[in-house]
Amino acid sequence: MKIRIAGVLLLLTGMTVANAQQPINLIPQPVDVQPQRGTFTLTKTATIGYDQPKAQAAADMMAQKLNAPTGFGLRPKAGTKASIQFDLNETPNPKLGKEGYTLDASSKGVTITANEPAGLFYGMQSLLQLLPKEIESKTPAQSSWTIPAVRITDYPRFGWRGIMLDVSRHFFPKDDVKRYIDELARLKFNTFHWHLTDDQGWRIEIKSLPKLTEVGAWRVQRAGHFGNRLDPKPGEAASYGGFYTQNDIKEIIKYAQDRNVTIVPEIDVPGHSMAALAAYPELSCTKTPVSVDPGTAFSEWYGNGTFKMLVENTLNPSDEKVYEFLDKVFTEVAALFPNQYIHVGGDECYKGYWAQDPGCQALMKQLNIRHVEDLQGYFMNRVEKILKAKGKKLLGWDEILEGGISPEATVMSWRGIKGGIEAAHLGHDVVMTPTTFAYLDYQQGDNDPPIYATLRTKKSYSFEPVPDGVDAKYILGGQANLWTEQIPTLRYAEYMTYPRGWALADVYWSPKETKNWDKFVPRMEAHFDRADIAQVNYSRAVYDAIVRTSMKNGKLTLTLESEVPNLDIYYSIDDTMPDAFSTKYSQPVELPDGPITLRVITYRAGKPIGHLIVLSRDALQKRAGR
């Protein structure tokens, strides 16, 4: 009898193993995922088909993605009965919209269906994530190319799902920009905001204004932390930089279009214009020659959001030559970029030089305005008229609300969500991109080089783009921003983008109701493995301890926690290196007086997993005052 029972148990166990599904770890999380029994195994005899010419692009790209790691040499063909089939609905499914899709995988094969080619593209991205991680290899790899049987219905929550890359502070060559766009498209981001001009460089060729790239695209070479670098020396060669020719721009736009990514260019005015003024100083108030800034301390910030520029970096709003200049710039930009928006910046515009300029004072008198801040409203309205004449819509940071803008203008809310709420209540379309959730240049943990603030992946994942009391119809979606003051290479840009970019992909695509951090973590960790094979860089700061302090009854109190659940935290304050035999954290600790140094490390399953964090007493004391 015991033998029979054991045999039955063994049989049942065998059935469980045989029917076990490989985990489905998709980012972003689809609307509906229904696992089924069985798997489909991709072999060299597999076929890829498409039912309409418009579906061929997705089939072709699928073949390219599969052939490198598998070595199968698959070639798509028109038809309706392939192993991997891409079909466009003859009668659109209203639930799917323009970007949604269904994916049906069984032991017989896979069918992806959509209303539009964009949906087929996104279905293809999900299918690639269903394959083993070795599919990310750029060279032939060994794997059992199985796909779990599953039925997926999926469509995005928001129409605007963006990431901004600043190429002014550091120039990123054309191929780097393409790779970055490719990575975003795989996560179903559909908007690439390209920050092309700023104080540190002008990156787009304007043929009617050649000095913008002859002069404005180059600066002196400098090392060290941004904001503390040395000024250019007299006669020093400006050798660091670069720019995109108009042919480069067209090539990158086409590359993005093939991946269903819209590029929104940004020409940052009237502030952040030092590179433009280095080329054409006559467009400033003082007409004083300036250099393209290499990252010096050219401004003073006072901690309450106000600041003073020590070097002029602002266009003169009272000079008609400025608007002639902008008309030339936007004529060429509008001709290059097919999308409806041009981003015009509008942020952090210092008005001090305007206040001292006779021309600006005369203009204020003519306009019957008392405050110099209102000149920005005048400037932006002039810019908007230029854009409208070229068939484009104005998009800008939330400062464009100051001084009044037309109802057609679209606002990016970056100083928290307050500006977005105000703009929505005024009837403006809004893209939510607040520093508090979406600024990818911020530190991810204590081990990152210091910059303005810290933003952890869990905080990004908690972002809700539609604030309470706001009509959701005005919220186009959300965006992450990667400013590159401290990011000189694509490799480091990737490190700063991921995993926070994965978290925000969920925020902008997936249903609000499915958000769950603990369930996101295993999906994120699966993508760590895939990124390793794809040679995409990322941060592991999610495994690092979070160190907080407070003052209680005159004593410095330490609190430790982790983003990822089920980590063990060990620490020392006796100048020893902590390990799994050190003091394990369980509750807040009252720290002793004296010049102690805290060392903290995290473990999982008996193995170290996080970085070692080292903080002096002074650093701990400062945290208590935050």
Coordinates of N, CA and C in Angstrom, one line a residue, residues 133-138 528-536:
K133 N 16.0 34.1 -21.3 CA 16.9 35.3 -21.3 C 18.0 35.3 -22.4
E134 N 18.4 34.1 -22.8 CA 19.4 34.0 -23.8 C 19.0 34.7 -25.2
I135 N 17.7 35.0 -25.3 CA 17.3 35.6 -26.5 C 17.9 37.0 -26.7
E136 N 18.4 37.6 -25.5 CA 19.0 38.9 -25.5 C 20.4 38.9 -26.1
S137 N 21.0 37.7 -26.3 CA 22.3 37.7 -26.8 C 22.5 38.2 -28.2
K138 N 23.6 38.9 -28.4 CA 23.9 39.4 -29.8 C 24.6 38.4 -30.7
F528 N 17.1 42.0 -14.7 CA 18.5 42.1 -14.4 C 19.3 41.1 -15.2
D529 N 18.8 39.8 -15.1 CA 19.4 38.7 -15.8 C 19.4 39.0 -17.3
R530 N 18.3 39.5 -17.9 CA 18.2 39.7 -19.3 C 19.1 40.8 -19.7
A531 N 19.2 41.9 -18.9 CA 20.1 43.0 -19.2 C 21.5 42.6 -19.2
D532 N 21.9 41.7 -18.3 CA 23.3 41.2 -18.3 C 23.7 40.6 -19.7
I533 N 22.8 39.8 -20.2 CA 23.1 39.2 -21.5 C 23.0 40.2 -22.6
A534 N 22.1 41.1 -22.5 CA 22.0 42.2 -23.6 C 23.1 43.2 -23.5
Q535 N 23.9 43.1 -22.4 CA 25.0 44.1 -22.1 C 24.4 45.5 -21.9
V536 N 23.3 45.6 -21.3 CA 22.7 46.8 -20.9 C 23.0 47.1 -19.4

